[in-house]
Amino acid sequence: GDTPHAAVMTPDQETIFVANTGFGGQKSRTVSAISTSTHATLATINVGFGPLDLVMSPAGDRVFVTNSDSRSLSVIDVGALREVTRINLSAMADGPFGIAISPDGKTVYATDIESDQVFIVDADAGTTHNRVAVLASPRSLALSPDGMTLYVSGFDGGIDVIDVGSQRR
């Protein structure tokens, strides 16, 4: 693809999904699905502009993609190898960029670098149900294995910590 950036693998380790971010003035909008055994491209999946980071659902049936240039999340059906929905995050100022998913697969977290927030999204309904103010320029996310603590790293340095239960830092 065009400037591959991030990758995630299915739980059975059969397929890798790669975000083709594009570079500069290019307007890439694809994710490649690649066989780990043959290295053949199984599908080139159209998503929103600027696909950047990816996360695999715990069940291994969906891939969530941050479309950093179109303020949306694409949801890819792993079995069908196609985008099945696009979640509108037009309330974001810039992003989404970093992404994480809860252990039950019901909640997706995404960073908005410009507004210094993490959006909390219902993965099934495709709606934002909260935003949490965090450190300046939040970029990447990591969720604790128990799903109770979300760590947020910032471009300007530092780590912020969100208590998932209270949805507060």
GROMACS .gro file of C-alpha atoms in nm:
model
  169
    1GLY     CA    1   0.000   0.000   0.000
    2ASP     CA    2   0.084   0.368   0.003
    3THR     CA    3   0.310   0.440   0.301
    4PRO     CA    4   0.218   0.148   0.529
    5HIS     CA    5   0.206   0.260   0.890
    6ALA     CA    6   0.042   0.042   1.155
    7ALA     CA    7  -0.048  -0.327   1.156
    8VAL     CA    8  -0.257  -0.572   1.356
    9MET     CA    9  -0.286  -0.948   1.330
   10THR     CA   10  -0.586  -1.176   1.367
   11PRO     CA   11  -0.585  -1.399   1.677
   12ASP     CA   12  -0.526  -1.707   1.457
   13GLN     CA   13  -0.221  -1.530   1.309
   14GLU     CA   14  -0.345  -1.592   0.955
   15THR     CA   15  -0.400  -1.233   0.842
   16ILE     CA   16  -0.227  -0.900   0.898
   17PHE     CA   17  -0.414  -0.574   0.840
   18VAL     CA   18  -0.194  -0.276   0.745
   19ALA     CA   19  -0.300   0.091   0.737
   20ASN     CA   20  -0.180   0.261   0.418
   21THR     CA   21  -0.149   0.612   0.557
   22GLY     CA   22  -0.017   0.796   0.254
   23PHE     CA   23   0.239   1.071   0.274
   24GLY     CA   24   0.229   1.446   0.230
   25GLY     CA   25  -0.033   1.557  -0.022
   26GLN     CA   26  -0.136   1.202  -0.105
   27LYS     CA   27  -0.483   1.103   0.001
   28SER     CA   28  -0.454   0.735   0.082
   29ARG     CA   29  -0.761   0.559   0.208
   30THR     CA   30  -0.691   0.188   0.217
   31VAL     CA   31  -0.609  -0.096   0.452
   32SER     CA   32  -0.437  -0.405   0.312
   33ALA     CA   33  -0.525  -0.753   0.436
   34ILE     CA   34  -0.224  -0.980   0.388
   35SER     CA   35  -0.191  -1.357   0.431
   36THR     CA   36   0.085  -1.445   0.677
   37SER     CA   37   0.148  -1.781   0.510
   38THR     CA   38   0.171  -1.668   0.145
   39HIS     CA   39   0.238  -1.294   0.191
   40ALA     CA   40  -0.025  -1.235  -0.078
   41THR     CA   41  -0.259  -0.939  -0.051
   42LEU     CA   42  -0.603  -1.084   0.021
   43ALA     CA   43  -0.788  -0.753  -0.011
   44THR     CA   44  -0.737  -0.382  -0.040
   45ILE     CA   45  -1.012  -0.228   0.170
   46ASN     CA   46  -1.134   0.128   0.118
   47VAL     CA   47  -1.169   0.325   0.443
   48GLY     CA   48  -1.168   0.696   0.534
   49PHE     CA   49  -0.882   0.928   0.435
   50GLY     CA   50  -0.556   0.897   0.626
   51PRO     CA   51  -0.588   0.556   0.793
   52LEU     CA   52  -0.335   0.558   1.073
   53ASP     CA   53  -0.373   0.329   1.374
   54LEU     CA   54  -0.556  -0.002   1.405
   55VAL     CA   55  -0.693  -0.220   1.681
   56MET     CA   56  -0.831  -0.573   1.660
   57SER     CA   57  -1.146  -0.654   1.855
   58PRO     CA   58  -1.089  -0.912   2.130
   59ALA     CA   59  -1.308  -1.162   1.940
   60GLY     CA   60  -1.094  -1.112   1.630
   61ASP     CA   61  -1.395  -1.035   1.413
   62ARG     CA   62  -1.347  -0.660   1.360
   63VAL     CA   63  -1.064  -0.417   1.297
   64PHE     CA   64  -1.114  -0.054   1.398
   65VAL     CA   65  -0.916   0.201   1.196
   66THR     CA   66  -0.850   0.565   1.286
   67ASN     CA   67  -0.901   0.775   0.973
   68SER     CA   68  -0.693   1.074   1.080
   69ASP     CA   69  -0.776   1.295   0.781
   70SER     CA   70  -1.152   1.235   0.782
   71ARG     CA   71  -1.245   1.240   1.152
   72SER     CA   72  -1.388   0.891   1.152
   73LEU     CA   73  -1.331   0.530   1.253
   74SER     CA   74  -1.371   0.254   0.997
   75VAL     CA   75  -1.493  -0.084   1.112
   76ILE     CA   76  -1.369  -0.375   0.902
   77ASP     CA   77  -1.536  -0.716   0.909
   78VAL     CA   78  -1.245  -0.961   0.929
   79GLY     CA   79  -1.434  -1.251   0.768
   80ALA     CA   80  -1.573  -1.045   0.481
   81LEU     CA   81  -1.256  -0.835   0.437
   82ARG     CA   82  -1.454  -0.514   0.389
   83GLU     CA   83  -1.553  -0.198   0.572
   84VAL     CA   84  -1.896  -0.255   0.723
   85THR     CA   85  -1.948   0.083   0.886
   86ARG     CA   86  -1.782   0.417   0.941
   87ILE     CA   87  -1.824   0.594   1.274
   88ASN     CA   88  -1.848   0.971   1.240
   89LEU     CA   89  -1.624   1.163   1.481
   90SER     CA   90  -1.671   1.506   1.322
   91ALA     CA   91  -1.671   1.666   1.669
   92MET     CA   92  -1.296   1.601   1.682
   93ALA     CA   93  -1.069   1.894   1.609
   94ASP     CA   94  -0.786   1.678   1.469
   95GLY     CA   95  -0.783   1.305   1.438
   96PRO     CA   96  -0.852   1.042   1.546
   97PHE     CA   97  -0.501   0.911   1.594
   98GLY     CA   98  -0.433   0.664   1.877
   99ILE     CA   99  -0.684   0.386   1.943
  100ALA     CA  100  -0.757   0.117   2.202
  101ILE     CA  101  -1.047  -0.122   2.266
  102SER     CA  102  -1.195  -0.260   2.587
  103PRO     CA  103  -1.148  -0.629   2.671
  104ASP     CA  104  -1.518  -0.695   2.600
  105GLY     CA  105  -1.496  -0.516   2.263
  106LYS     CA  106  -1.781  -0.279   2.348
  107THR     CA  107  -1.586   0.045   2.390
  108VAL     CA  108  -1.330   0.209   2.164
  109TYR     CA  109  -1.103   0.494   2.278
  110ALA     CA  110  -0.950   0.742   2.031
  111THR     CA  111  -0.728   1.049   2.070
  112ASP     CA  112  -0.801   1.401   1.946
  113ILE     CA  113  -0.463   1.576   1.936
  114GLU     CA  114  -0.593   1.929   1.878
  115SER     CA  115  -0.853   1.941   2.155
  116ASP     CA  116  -0.648   1.740   2.408
  117GLN     CA  117  -0.920   1.480   2.456
  118VAL     CA  118  -0.987   1.109   2.440
  119PHE     CA  119  -1.320   1.018   2.282
  120ILE     CA  120  -1.504   0.720   2.429
  121VAL     CA  121  -1.710   0.544   2.162
  122ASP     CA  122  -1.974   0.272   2.183
  123ALA     CA  123  -1.832   0.019   1.936
  124ASP     CA  124  -2.168  -0.131   1.841
  125ALA     CA  125  -2.384   0.181   1.831
  126GLY     CA  126  -2.110   0.393   1.672
  127THR     CA  127  -2.176   0.687   1.901
  128THR     CA  128  -1.952   0.894   2.124
  129HIS     CA  129  -2.072   0.870   2.482
  130ASN     CA  130  -1.805   1.076   2.655
  131ARG     CA  131  -1.489   1.279   2.612
  132VAL     CA  132  -1.212   1.305   2.869
  133ALA     CA  133  -0.974   1.602   2.883
  134VAL     CA  134  -0.612   1.482   2.896
  135LEU     CA  135  -0.255   1.607   2.859
  136ALA     CA  136  -0.154   1.824   2.563
  137SER     CA  137  -0.141   1.659   2.218
  138PRO     CA  138  -0.252   1.306   2.315
  139ARG     CA  139  -0.121   1.057   2.061
  140SER     CA  140  -0.115   0.691   2.161
  141LEU     CA  141  -0.322   0.476   2.394
  142ALA     CA  142  -0.264   0.158   2.595
  143LEU     CA  143  -0.531  -0.015   2.799
  144SER     CA  144  -0.446  -0.228   3.101
  145PRO     CA  145  -0.528  -0.601   3.060
  146ASP     CA  146  -0.822  -0.570   3.303
  147GLY     CA  147  -0.957  -0.276   3.101
  148MET     CA  148  -0.975  -0.047   3.403
  149THR     CA  149  -0.688   0.193   3.328
  150LEU     CA  150  -0.622   0.378   3.003
  151TYR     CA  151  -0.274   0.525   2.952
  152VAL     CA  152  -0.239   0.822   2.718
  153SER     CA  153   0.097   0.939   2.581
  154GLY     CA  154   0.141   1.291   2.447
  155PHE     CA  155   0.344   1.428   2.156
  156ASP     CA  156   0.471   1.696   2.394
  157GLY     CA  157   0.583   1.435   2.646
  158GLY     CA  158   0.424   1.278   2.948
  159ILE     CA  159   0.169   1.011   3.023
  160ASP     CA  160  -0.184   1.066   3.146
  161VAL     CA  161  -0.394   0.804   3.323
  162ILE     CA  162  -0.771   0.762   3.289
  163ASP     CA  163  -0.976   0.557   3.534
  164VAL     CA  164  -1.208   0.379   3.290
  165GLY     CA  165  -1.480   0.318   3.551
  166SER     CA  166  -1.524   0.686   3.636
  167GLN     CA  167  -1.405   0.805   3.293
  168ARG     CA  168  -1.183   1.059   3.466
  169ARG     CA  169  -0.814   1.124   3.490
   0.00000   0.00000   0.00000
